[in-house]
mmCIF file of C-alpha atoms in Angstrom:
data_model
loop_
_atom_site.group_PDB
_atom_site.id
_atom_site.type_symbol
_atom_site.label_atom_id
_atom_site.label_comp_id
_atom_site.label_asym_id
_atom_site.label_seq_id
_atom_site.Cartn_x
_atom_site.Cartn_y
_atom_site.Cartn_z
ATOM 1 C CA UNK A 11 20.473 -8.046 -9.203
ATOM 2 C CA UNK A 12 19.350 -5.065 -11.274
ATOM 3 C CA UNK A 13 19.557 -1.331 -10.659
ATOM 4 C CA UNK A 14 16.918 1.334 -10.101
ATOM 5 C CA UNK A 15 18.091 3.883 -12.617
ATOM 6 C CA UNK A 16 15.390 6.555 -12.586
ATOM 7 C CA UNK A 17 11.865 7.375 -11.508
ATOM 8 C CA UNK A 18 9.084 9.575 -12.850
ATOM 9 C CA UNK A 19 5.472 10.350 -12.161
ATOM 10 C CA UNK A 20 2.476 12.123 -13.561
ATOM 11 C CA UNK A 21 -0.554 13.509 -11.772
ATOM 12 C CA UNK A 22 -3.684 14.962 -13.363
ATOM 13 C CA UNK A 23 -4.123 18.704 -12.867
ATOM 14 C CA UNK A 24 -7.561 18.607 -11.298
ATOM 15 C CA UNK A 25 -7.355 18.799 -7.487
ATOM 16 C CA UNK A 26 -10.352 17.451 -5.576
ATOM 17 C CA UNK A 27 -10.148 18.701 -2.005
ATOM 18 C CA UNK A 28 -12.006 17.228 0.935
ATOM 19 C CA UNK A 29 -14.743 19.860 0.746
ATOM 20 C CA UNK A 30 -15.609 18.729 -2.770
ATOM 21 C CA UNK A 31 -15.106 15.063 -1.945
ATOM 22 C CA UNK A 32 -17.349 15.383 1.094
ATOM 23 C CA UNK A 33 -20.118 16.767 -1.119
ATOM 24 C CA UNK A 34 -19.630 13.896 -3.579
ATOM 25 C CA UNK A 35 -19.561 11.207 -0.882
ATOM 26 C CA UNK A 36 -22.120 12.736 1.470
ATOM 27 C CA UNK A 37 -19.867 13.068 4.517
ATOM 28 C CA UNK A 38 -17.858 15.626 6.474
ATOM 29 C CA UNK A 39 -14.529 16.923 5.156
ATOM 30 C CA UNK A 40 -13.017 16.707 8.646
ATOM 31 C CA UNK A 41 -14.024 13.046 8.926
ATOM 32 C CA UNK A 42 -12.084 12.243 5.740
ATOM 33 C CA UNK A 43 -8.807 13.629 7.040
ATOM 34 C CA UNK A 44 -9.308 12.063 10.470
ATOM 35 C CA UNK A 45 -9.809 8.522 9.202
ATOM 36 C CA UNK A 46 -7.272 8.596 6.388
ATOM 37 C CA UNK A 47 -4.907 11.557 6.597
ATOM 38 C CA UNK A 48 -6.016 12.508 3.076
ATOM 39 C CA UNK A 49 -6.563 16.208 2.389
ATOM 40 C CA UNK A 50 -6.924 16.153 -1.390
ATOM 41 C CA UNK A 51 -6.571 13.887 -4.414
ATOM 42 C CA UNK A 52 -6.301 14.289 -8.184
ATOM 43 C CA UNK A 53 -8.961 13.223 -10.656
ATOM 44 C CA UNK A 54 -8.117 12.721 -14.325
ATOM 45 C CA UNK A 55 -10.186 14.139 -17.149
ATOM 46 C CA UNK A 56 -12.934 11.665 -18.114
ATOM 47 C CA UNK A 57 -11.321 11.358 -21.550
ATOM 48 C CA UNK A 58 -7.926 10.370 -20.122
ATOM 49 C CA UNK A 59 -7.156 6.660 -19.904
ATOM 50 C CA UNK A 60 -4.939 4.585 -17.634
ATOM 51 C CA UNK A 61 -2.536 4.285 -20.572
ATOM 52 C CA UNK A 62 -2.499 8.073 -21.066
ATOM 53 C CA UNK A 63 -1.450 8.597 -17.443
ATOM 54 C CA UNK A 64 1.066 5.754 -17.698
ATOM 55 C CA UNK A 65 2.630 7.167 -20.850
ATOM 56 C CA UNK A 66 3.165 10.547 -19.217
ATOM 57 C CA UNK A 67 4.861 8.988 -16.179
ATOM 58 C CA UNK A 68 6.988 6.779 -18.421
ATOM 59 C CA UNK A 69 8.093 9.743 -20.500
ATOM 60 C CA UNK A 70 9.137 11.687 -17.376
ATOM 61 C CA UNK A 71 11.048 8.648 -16.143
ATOM 62 C CA UNK A 72 12.929 8.300 -19.425
ATOM 63 C CA UNK A 73 13.733 12.024 -19.404
ATOM 64 C CA UNK A 74 15.122 11.601 -15.898
ATOM 65 C CA UNK A 75 17.224 8.651 -17.059
ATOM 66 C CA UNK A 76 18.330 10.660 -20.103
ATOM 67 C CA UNK A 77 17.473 7.719 -22.309
ATOM 68 C CA UNK A 78 15.396 7.517 -25.487
ATOM 69 C CA UNK A 79 12.458 5.090 -25.664
ATOM 70 C CA UNK A 80 14.552 2.911 -27.970
ATOM 71 C CA UNK A 81 16.706 2.005 -24.928
ATOM 72 C CA UNK A 82 13.785 0.110 -23.383
ATOM 73 C CA UNK A 83 13.741 -3.660 -23.720
ATOM 74 C CA UNK A 84 10.474 -4.330 -21.926
ATOM 75 C CA UNK A 85 7.470 -2.484 -20.505
ATOM 76 C CA UNK A 86 5.418 -3.592 -17.513
ATOM 77 C CA UNK A 87 2.288 -1.682 -16.537
ATOM 78 C CA UNK A 88 0.584 -2.417 -13.241
ATOM 79 C CA UNK A 89 -3.016 -1.293 -12.918
ATOM 80 C CA UNK A 90 -6.228 -2.339 -11.252
ATOM 81 C CA UNK A 91 -8.386 0.104 -13.202
ATOM 82 C CA UNK A 92 -7.699 -0.886 -16.796
ATOM 83 C CA UNK A 93 -10.678 0.101 -18.938
ATOM 84 C CA UNK A 94 -11.049 -3.278 -20.628
ATOM 85 C CA UNK A 95 -10.296 -6.935 -20.121
ATOM 86 C CA UNK A 96 -7.753 -7.009 -22.962
ATOM 87 C CA UNK A 97 -5.513 -5.723 -24.248
ATOM 88 C CA UNK A 98 -4.355 -3.908 -21.134
ATOM 89 C CA UNK A 99 -2.624 -0.520 -21.105
ATOM 90 C CA UNK A 100 0.936 -1.832 -21.606
ATOM 91 C CA UNK A 101 0.576 -2.212 -25.383
ATOM 92 C CA UNK A 102 -0.909 1.276 -25.695
ATOM 93 C CA UNK A 103 1.983 2.732 -23.685
ATOM 94 C CA UNK A 104 4.509 0.960 -25.912
ATOM 95 C CA UNK A 105 2.791 2.329 -29.002
ATOM 96 C CA UNK A 106 2.663 5.838 -27.551
ATOM 97 C CA UNK A 107 6.414 5.614 -26.914
ATOM 98 C CA UNK A 108 6.952 4.486 -30.508
ATOM 99 C CA UNK A 109 8.104 1.020 -29.528
ATOM 100 C CA UNK A 110 7.472 -2.138 -31.511
ATOM 101 C CA UNK A 111 8.644 -5.695 -31.084
ATOM 102 C CA UNK A 112 9.380 -5.535 -27.385
ATOM 103 C CA UNK A 113 7.284 -7.312 -24.757
ATOM 104 C CA UNK A 114 4.734 -5.000 -23.121
ATOM 105 C CA UNK A 115 2.907 -6.832 -20.382
ATOM 106 C CA UNK A 116 0.213 -5.938 -17.891
ATOM 107 C CA UNK A 117 0.335 -6.648 -14.164
ATOM 108 C CA UNK A 118 -3.238 -6.481 -12.842
ATOM 109 C CA UNK A 119 -2.207 -6.487 -9.189
ATOM 110 C CA UNK A 120 -3.610 -3.136 -7.942
ATOM 111 C CA UNK A 121 -1.976 -1.710 -4.790
ATOM 112 C CA UNK A 122 1.030 -4.029 -4.669
ATOM 113 C CA UNK A 123 1.390 -3.950 -8.469
ATOM 114 C CA UNK A 124 4.222 -1.448 -8.619
ATOM 115 C CA UNK A 125 6.269 -3.447 -6.121
ATOM 116 C CA UNK A 126 5.554 -6.773 -7.796
ATOM 117 C CA UNK A 127 6.453 -5.351 -11.209
ATOM 118 C CA UNK A 128 9.802 -4.023 -9.953
ATOM 119 C CA UNK A 129 10.427 -7.356 -8.247
ATOM 120 C CA UNK A 130 9.867 -9.211 -11.517
ATOM 121 C CA UNK A 131 11.720 -6.626 -13.586
ATOM 122 C CA UNK A 132 14.677 -7.134 -11.282
ATOM 123 C CA UNK A 133 14.991 -10.653 -12.697
ATOM 124 C CA UNK A 134 13.857 -9.942 -16.260
ATOM 125 C CA UNK A 135 16.241 -7.045 -16.875
ATOM 126 C CA UNK A 136 19.118 -9.493 -17.349
ATOM 127 C CA UNK A 137 17.273 -11.004 -20.326
ATOM 128 C CA UNK A 138 15.443 -8.024 -21.827
ATOM 129 C CA UNK A 139 17.605 -5.039 -20.903
ATOM 130 C CA UNK A 140 16.063 -1.883 -19.445
ATOM 131 C CA UNK A 141 12.559 -2.545 -18.116
ATOM 132 C CA UNK A 142 10.196 0.407 -17.826
ATOM 133 C CA UNK A 143 7.917 -0.350 -14.889
ATOM 134 C CA UNK A 144 4.793 1.787 -14.553
ATOM 135 C CA UNK A 145 1.929 1.799 -12.073
ATOM 136 C CA UNK A 146 -1.059 3.728 -13.368
ATOM 137 C CA UNK A 147 -4.544 4.150 -11.963
ATOM 138 C CA UNK A 148 -7.679 6.038 -12.803
ATOM 139 C CA UNK A 149 -9.437 5.361 -9.520
ATOM 140 C CA UNK A 150 -11.911 8.199 -10.142
ATOM 141 C CA UNK A 151 -13.634 6.045 -12.751
ATOM 142 C CA UNK A 152 -14.245 3.524 -9.973
ATOM 143 C CA UNK A 153 -15.012 5.977 -7.176
ATOM 144 C CA UNK A 154 -17.631 7.785 -9.206
ATOM 145 C CA UNK A 155 -19.508 4.526 -9.838
ATOM 146 C CA UNK A 156 -20.747 4.639 -6.247
ATOM 147 C CA UNK A 157 -19.514 7.832 -4.568
ATOM 148 C CA UNK A 158 -21.950 7.369 -1.692
ATOM 149 C CA UNK A 159 -19.866 4.469 -0.379
ATOM 150 C CA UNK A 160 -17.875 6.916 1.717
ATOM 151 C CA UNK A 161 -15.676 4.274 3.377
ATOM 152 C CA UNK A 162 -13.941 3.661 0.056
ATOM 153 C CA UNK A 163 -14.779 6.574 -2.243
ATOM 154 C CA UNK A 164 -12.918 9.152 -0.133
ATOM 155 C CA UNK A 165 -9.665 7.195 -0.235
ATOM 156 C CA UNK A 166 -8.658 7.111 -3.853
ATOM 157 C CA UNK A 167 -7.051 9.335 -6.437
ATOM 158 C CA UNK A 168 -5.614 9.145 -9.947
ATOM 159 C CA UNK A 169 -1.970 9.145 -11.001
ATOM 160 C CA UNK A 170 0.931 7.192 -12.410
ATOM 161 C CA UNK A 171 4.484 6.460 -11.318
ATOM 162 C CA UNK A 172 7.360 4.854 -13.174
ATOM 163 C CA UNK A 173 10.748 3.286 -12.529
ATOM 164 C CA UNK A 174 13.427 2.319 -15.003
ATOM 165 C CA UNK A 175 14.997 -0.981 -13.934
ATOM 166 C CA UNK A 176 18.381 -1.383 -15.570
ATOM 167 C CA UNK A 177 20.623 -4.450 -15.797
ATOM 168 C CA UNK A 178 23.702 -2.220 -15.934
ATOM 169 C CA UNK A 179 23.665 0.902 -13.791
ATOM 170 C CA UNK A 180 21.735 3.247 -11.541
ATOM 171 C CA UNK A 181 21.993 5.064 -8.219
ATOM 172 C CA UNK A 182 20.440 2.146 -6.335
ATOM 173 C CA UNK A 183 20.916 -1.596 -6.690
ATOM 174 C CA UNK A 184 18.199 -4.049 -5.739
ATOM 175 C CA UNK A 185 19.612 -6.120 -2.887
ATOM 176 C CA UNK A 186 16.658 -8.396 -2.192
ATOM 177 C CA UNK A 187 12.915 -8.766 -2.653
ATOM 178 C CA UNK A 188 10.162 -10.444 -0.632
ATOM 179 C CA UNK A 189 6.887 -10.997 -2.502
ATOM 180 C CA UNK A 190 3.913 -12.828 -0.981
ATOM 181 C CA UNK A 191 0.296 -13.621 -1.844
ATOM 182 C CA UNK A 192 -2.576 -15.183 0.071
ATOM 183 C CA UNK A 193 -5.804 -15.818 -1.786
ATOM 184 C CA UNK A 194 -7.677 -16.632 1.413
ATOM 185 C CA UNK A 195 -8.521 -12.954 1.691
ATOM 186 C CA UNK A 196 -9.416 -12.336 -1.960
ATOM 187 C CA UNK A 197 -12.989 -11.378 -1.112
ATOM 188 C CA UNK A 198 -11.947 -8.768 1.447
ATOM 189 C CA UNK A 199 -10.709 -6.288 -1.152
ATOM 190 C CA UNK A 200 -11.902 -6.556 -4.716
ATOM 191 C CA UNK A 201 -13.113 -4.641 -7.743
ATOM 192 C CA UNK A 202 -15.587 -6.291 -10.075
ATOM 193 C CA UNK A 203 -16.057 -4.918 -13.597
ATOM 194 C CA UNK A 204 -18.589 -2.111 -13.613
ATOM 195 C CA UNK A 205 -18.752 -1.859 -9.830
ATOM 196 C CA UNK A 206 -17.087 0.139 -7.076
ATOM 197 C CA UNK A 207 -14.424 -1.153 -4.695
ATOM 198 C CA UNK A 208 -15.618 -3.681 -2.115
ATOM 199 C CA UNK A 209 -13.460 -3.553 0.994
ATOM 200 C CA UNK A 210 -13.568 -5.160 4.415
ATOM 201 C CA UNK A 211 -11.541 -2.354 5.928
ATOM 202 C CA UNK A 212 -11.046 -4.053 9.281
ATOM 203 C CA UNK A 213 -9.641 -7.165 7.679
ATOM 204 C CA UNK A 214 -7.385 -5.127 5.397
ATOM 205 C CA UNK A 215 -5.983 -3.113 8.301
ATOM 206 C CA UNK A 216 -5.508 -6.177 10.518
ATOM 207 C CA UNK A 217 -3.656 -8.097 7.832
ATOM 208 C CA UNK A 218 -1.651 -5.155 6.518
ATOM 209 C CA UNK A 219 -0.590 -4.097 10.017
ATOM 210 C CA UNK A 220 1.035 -7.485 10.490
ATOM 211 C CA UNK A 221 2.158 -8.484 7.027
ATOM 212 C CA UNK A 222 3.909 -5.285 5.971
ATOM 213 C CA UNK A 223 6.239 -5.063 9.015
ATOM 214 C CA UNK A 224 6.919 -8.783 8.723
ATOM 215 C CA UNK A 225 7.910 -8.513 5.042
ATOM 216 C CA UNK A 226 10.094 -5.497 5.732
ATOM 217 C CA UNK A 227 11.767 -7.245 8.679
ATOM 218 C CA UNK A 228 12.407 -10.343 6.572
ATOM 219 C CA UNK A 229 14.077 -8.491 3.715
ATOM 220 C CA UNK A 230 16.149 -6.402 6.130
ATOM 221 C CA UNK A 231 17.206 -9.318 8.337
ATOM 222 C CA UNK A 232 18.242 -11.394 5.317
ATOM 223 C CA UNK A 233 20.622 -8.601 4.402
ATOM 224 C CA UNK A 234 21.778 -7.677 7.898
ATOM 225 C CA UNK A 235 20.283 -4.192 7.687
ATOM 226 C CA UNK A 236 18.686 -2.768 10.843
ATOM 227 C CA UNK A 237 15.430 -0.803 10.417
ATOM 228 C CA UNK A 238 17.064 2.266 11.926
ATOM 229 C CA UNK A 239 19.754 2.134 9.227
ATOM 230 C CA UNK A 240 17.205 2.512 6.418
ATOM 231 C CA UNK A 241 17.232 6.161 5.409
ATOM 232 C CA UNK A 242 13.761 6.074 3.878
ATOM 233 C CA UNK A 243 10.831 3.688 3.677
ATOM 234 C CA UNK A 244 8.826 4.150 0.495
ATOM 235 C CA UNK A 245 5.524 2.453 1.200
ATOM 236 C CA UNK A 246 2.243 2.131 -0.642
ATOM 237 C CA UNK A 247 0.226 5.185 0.345
ATOM 238 C CA UNK A 248 -2.995 3.604 1.564
ATOM 239 C CA UNK A 249 -3.681 5.324 4.864
ATOM 240 C CA UNK A 250 -1.530 7.622 7.011
ATOM 241 C CA UNK A 251 -2.579 5.793 10.155
ATOM 242 C CA UNK A 252 -1.384 2.508 8.636
ATOM 243 C CA UNK A 253 1.955 4.044 7.680
ATOM 244 C CA UNK A 254 2.411 5.198 11.285
ATOM 245 C CA UNK A 255 1.403 1.751 12.532
ATOM 246 C CA UNK A 256 4.063 0.075 10.407
ATOM 247 C CA UNK A 257 6.692 2.586 11.558
ATOM 248 C CA UNK A 258 5.807 1.878 15.190
ATOM 249 C CA UNK A 259 5.995 -1.880 14.629
ATOM 250 C CA UNK A 260 9.531 -1.467 13.254
ATOM 251 C CA UNK A 261 10.476 0.959 16.050
ATOM 252 C CA UNK A 262 11.538 3.680 13.633
ATOM 253 C CA UNK A 263 10.353 7.308 13.651
ATOM 254 C CA UNK A 264 7.276 7.938 11.535
ATOM 255 C CA UNK A 265 9.054 10.608 9.543
ATOM 256 C CA UNK A 266 11.391 7.922 8.173
ATOM 257 C CA UNK A 267 8.392 6.876 6.046
ATOM 258 C CA UNK A 268 7.883 9.156 3.064
ATOM 259 C CA UNK A 269 4.274 10.267 2.866
ATOM 260 C CA UNK A 270 2.342 12.130 0.205
ATOM 261 C CA UNK A 271 -1.049 10.615 0.910
ATOM 262 C CA UNK A 272 -2.371 13.958 2.174
ATOM 263 C CA UNK A 273 -1.918 15.376 -1.325
ATOM 264 C CA UNK A 274 -2.810 12.479 -3.603
ATOM 265 C CA UNK A 275 -4.855 9.944 -1.617
ATOM 266 C CA UNK A 276 -4.450 6.265 -2.413
ATOM 267 C CA UNK A 277 -3.420 5.853 -6.044
ATOM 268 C CA UNK A 278 -3.136 2.064 -5.709
ATOM 269 C CA UNK A 279 -0.388 0.570 -7.888
ATOM 270 C CA UNK A 280 0.958 4.038 -8.675
ATOM 271 C CA UNK A 281 1.329 5.284 -5.113
ATOM 272 C CA UNK A 282 4.637 3.714 -4.099
ATOM 273 C CA UNK A 283 6.204 4.707 -7.423
ATOM 274 C CA UNK A 284 4.936 8.293 -7.152
ATOM 275 C CA UNK A 285 6.350 8.471 -3.620
ATOM 276 C CA UNK A 286 9.671 7.085 -4.867
ATOM 277 C CA UNK A 287 9.747 9.541 -7.754
ATOM 278 C CA UNK A 288 9.185 12.485 -5.425
ATOM 279 C CA UNK A 289 11.705 11.265 -2.865
ATOM 280 C CA UNK A 290 14.430 10.497 -5.403
ATOM 281 C CA UNK A 291 13.654 13.814 -7.101
ATOM 282 C CA UNK A 292 14.497 15.559 -3.833
ATOM 283 C CA UNK A 293 17.709 13.590 -3.274
ATOM 284 C CA UNK A 294 19.183 13.366 -6.760
ATOM 285 C CA UNK A 295 21.488 10.534 -7.729
ATOM 286 C CA UNK A 296 23.429 10.509 -4.469
ATOM 287 C CA UNK A 297 21.540 8.278 -2.068
ATOM 288 C CA UNK A 298 23.299 8.049 1.304
ATOM 289 C CA UNK A 299 21.949 4.710 2.541
ATOM 290 C CA UNK A 300 19.556 1.795 2.090
ATOM 291 C CA UNK A 301 15.998 2.442 0.950
ATOM 292 C CA UNK A 302 13.158 0.018 1.597
ATOM 293 C CA UNK A 303 10.033 -0.243 -0.560
ATOM 294 C CA UNK A 304 6.877 -1.944 0.713
ATOM 295 C CA UNK A 305 3.317 -2.486 -0.448
ATOM 296 C CA UNK A 306 0.140 -4.345 0.414
ATOM 297 C CA UNK A 307 -3.120 -4.715 -1.411
ATOM 298 C CA UNK A 308 -5.883 -6.769 -2.967
ATOM 299 C CA UNK A 309 -5.171 -10.453 -3.245
ATOM 300 C CA UNK A 310 -3.870 -10.109 -0.666
ATOM 301 C CA UNK A 311 -0.504 -9.389 -2.265
ATOM 302 C CA UNK A 312 2.262 -7.793 -0.249
ATOM 303 C CA UNK A 313 6.013 -7.530 0.015
ATOM 304 C CA UNK A 314 9.130 -5.460 0.485
ATOM 305 C CA UNK A 315 12.221 -4.612 -1.528
ATOM 306 C CA UNK A 316 15.588 -3.464 -0.249
ATOM 307 C CA UNK A 317 17.714 -1.198 -2.446
ATOM 308 C CA UNK A 318 21.216 -0.130 -1.547
ATOM 309 C CA UNK A 319 23.356 2.670 -2.965
ATOM 310 C CA UNK A 320 25.357 1.463 -5.927
ATOM 311 C CA UNK A 321 28.391 3.396 -4.817
ATOM 312 C CA UNK A 322 27.952 5.010 -1.397
ATOM 313 C CA UNK A 323 31.400 6.541 -1.595
ATOM 314 C CA UNK A 324 30.741 8.897 -4.444
ATOM 315 C CA UNK A 325 29.694 8.723 -8.071
ATOM 316 C CA UNK A 326 26.902 6.320 -8.720
ATOM 317 C CA UNK A 327 26.763 3.366 -11.009
ATOM 318 C CA UNK B 144 -8.212 -13.112 37.424
ATOM 319 C CA UNK B 145 -10.586 -14.732 34.930
ATOM 320 C CA UNK B 146 -9.977 -14.696 31.188
ATOM 321 C CA UNK B 147 -12.875 -12.304 30.787
ATOM 322 C CA UNK B 148 -11.424 -9.900 33.340
ATOM 323 C CA UNK B 149 -8.056 -9.995 31.622
ATOM 324 C CA UNK B 150 -9.656 -9.298 28.243
ATOM 325 C CA UNK B 151 -11.633 -6.376 29.675
ATOM 326 C CA UNK B 152 -8.480 -4.950 31.248
ATOM 327 C CA UNK B 153 -6.668 -5.138 27.908
ATOM 328 C CA UNK B 154 -9.561 -3.454 26.094
ATOM 329 C CA UNK B 155 -9.644 -0.681 28.692
ATOM 330 C CA UNK B 156 -5.907 -0.213 28.361
ATOM 331 C CA UNK B 157 -5.950 -0.036 24.566
ATOM 332 C CA UNK B 158 -9.106 2.061 24.257
ATOM 333 C CA UNK B 159 -7.989 4.330 27.122
ATOM 334 C CA UNK B 160 -11.479 4.058 28.606
ATOM 335 C CA UNK B 161 -12.244 3.074 32.170
ATOM 336 C CA UNK B 162 -15.837 1.911 31.619
ATOM 337 C CA UNK B 163 -16.625 -1.785 31.361
ATOM 338 C CA UNK B 164 -17.968 -2.773 27.940
ATOM 339 C CA UNK B 165 -20.958 -5.077 27.630
ATOM 340 C CA UNK B 166 -19.532 -8.545 26.976
ATOM 341 C CA UNK B 167 -21.978 -9.199 24.117
ATOM 342 C CA UNK B 168 -21.813 -5.871 22.337
ATOM 343 C CA UNK B 169 -19.762 -5.264 19.201
ATOM 344 C CA UNK B 170 -16.569 -3.542 20.251
ATOM 345 C CA UNK B 171 -16.422 -1.833 16.831
ATOM 346 C CA UNK B 172 -20.004 -0.675 16.556
ATOM 347 C CA UNK B 173 -20.025 0.602 20.134
ATOM 348 C CA UNK B 174 -16.880 2.648 19.548
ATOM 349 C CA UNK B 175 -14.550 0.772 21.876
ATOM 350 C CA UNK B 176 -12.094 -0.244 19.180
ATOM 351 C CA UNK B 177 -11.248 0.731 15.623
ATOM 352 C CA UNK B 178 -9.306 -1.386 13.145
ATOM 353 C CA UNK B 179 -5.929 -0.153 14.354
ATOM 354 C CA UNK B 180 -6.767 -0.659 18.018
ATOM 355 C CA UNK B 181 -7.922 -4.181 17.225
ATOM 356 C CA UNK B 182 -4.473 -4.939 15.863
ATOM 357 C CA UNK B 183 -2.998 -3.763 19.156
ATOM 358 C CA UNK B 184 -5.509 -5.876 21.061
ATOM 359 C CA UNK B 185 -4.539 -8.993 19.128
ATOM 360 C CA UNK B 186 -0.884 -8.436 20.001
ATOM 361 C CA UNK B 187 -1.797 -7.847 23.637
ATOM 362 C CA UNK B 188 -3.884 -11.033 23.720
ATOM 363 C CA UNK B 189 -0.957 -13.038 22.352
ATOM 364 C CA UNK B 190 1.257 -11.735 25.114
ATOM 365 C CA UNK B 191 -1.256 -11.983 27.955
ATOM 366 C CA UNK B 192 -2.397 -15.514 27.152
ATOM 367 C CA UNK B 193 0.923 -16.773 25.755
ATOM 368 C CA UNK B 194 -0.648 -17.852 22.498
ATOM 369 C CA UNK B 195 0.187 -17.265 18.861
ATOM 370 C CA UNK B 196 -2.670 -15.995 16.705
ATOM 371 C CA UNK B 197 -2.045 -16.899 13.055
ATOM 372 C CA UNK B 198 -2.893 -14.444 10.293
ATOM 373 C CA UNK B 199 -5.545 -16.834 9.024
ATOM 374 C CA UNK B 200 -7.462 -16.285 12.281
ATOM 375 C CA UNK B 201 -7.324 -12.510 12.028
ATOM 376 C CA UNK B 202 -10.970 -12.105 11.176
ATOM 377 C CA UNK B 203 -12.700 -9.097 12.722
ATOM 378 C CA UNK B 204 -15.682 -11.354 13.515
ATOM 379 C CA UNK B 205 -13.599 -13.467 15.877
ATOM 380 C CA UNK B 206 -12.660 -10.422 17.941
ATOM 381 C CA UNK B 207 -15.860 -8.439 17.661
ATOM 382 C CA UNK B 208 -17.027 -8.862 21.268
ATOM 383 C CA UNK B 209 -15.614 -9.909 24.618
ATOM 384 C CA UNK B 210 -17.569 -13.167 24.481
ATOM 385 C CA UNK B 211 -16.154 -14.000 21.069
ATOM 386 C CA UNK B 212 -12.632 -13.145 22.151
ATOM 387 C CA UNK B 213 -13.051 -15.365 25.202
ATOM 388 C CA UNK B 214 -14.271 -18.224 23.011
ATOM 389 C CA UNK B 215 -11.351 -17.776 20.674
ATOM 390 C CA UNK B 216 -8.808 -17.759 23.508
ATOM 391 C CA UNK B 217 -10.321 -20.984 24.870
ATOM 392 C CA UNK B 218 -10.104 -22.598 21.430
ATOM 393 C CA UNK B 219 -6.390 -21.800 21.209
ATOM 394 C CA UNK B 220 -5.506 -23.595 24.411
#
């Protein structure tokens, strides 16, 4: 298994609070926070691309790892808001980092993209060396297509998160991964080119409320880790009420789940990585116990990943 | 107690309302349940009727009204 060596994230400067979002969407600011827990989100400059955001997060991640871009053996960029069919943002990120002749691949998996990319990088790192995993989204470009669809437009924000997956060392080691997909629900959450997000919110909540706790329980049980022994759950930031629902299903306190959704909204593939970057930024390289990642999104794709401290007794791998 | 009475009792318990909902009316549109409460209702139905509801059956349409829930419970027996 590989190691999670460092994280990084980048958020656009422009803050869109619920007062502004309510004017854009034609609803009440109080309603937004009540149904989602979101108080504000970030919108990128119209000229900024998914790759621009991704590059910034990747650069921060490499700075945190104290590694030059030349130490990267592979780049994976998850995004559901890539501006074109091909090439995706991964090649542009590689070029921006000055990298040639390494594989730079796109993972168009939206909300679960960051988790799926780390899960795959966990295997690929042994062959390619350090894998820079990035989740990057410019959801504002989608939201502003049809801002009057308040049930979806209020939810999303822009941002990018990154994780360096190393075959050799890092504060956390990947212990196990559960990744699942079920195309039976593909129509319930989708984004067609040139359109806004189509979401059957009831179906999404019903499925996510069951599938996320089940995936987390599976990865924990396989490794004999009790939910109460996990020091932090780093989950896709889709909805604060959903996060609390998952915590209740696992019988752990809600504050065991890191949450930044109030500040950034749902940044899709980037959200779990941004949360991880903030949490690891607060804790440094000494992580005192297991950490569990989890995500759910369009596809439906969902899963969970268990990471354990590389050396709980002291200095880290 | 009939199936319908049991279903109504569960809905009252989860919605924290003591009124009796119309058996035909949409439980979502009439404000009895939201998406999260529906998830709780599905779990409660599994326990009350000793059935297992697979994820593939978790369609909001199947649980939209008391009549539909009753039909679904019957189909699972």
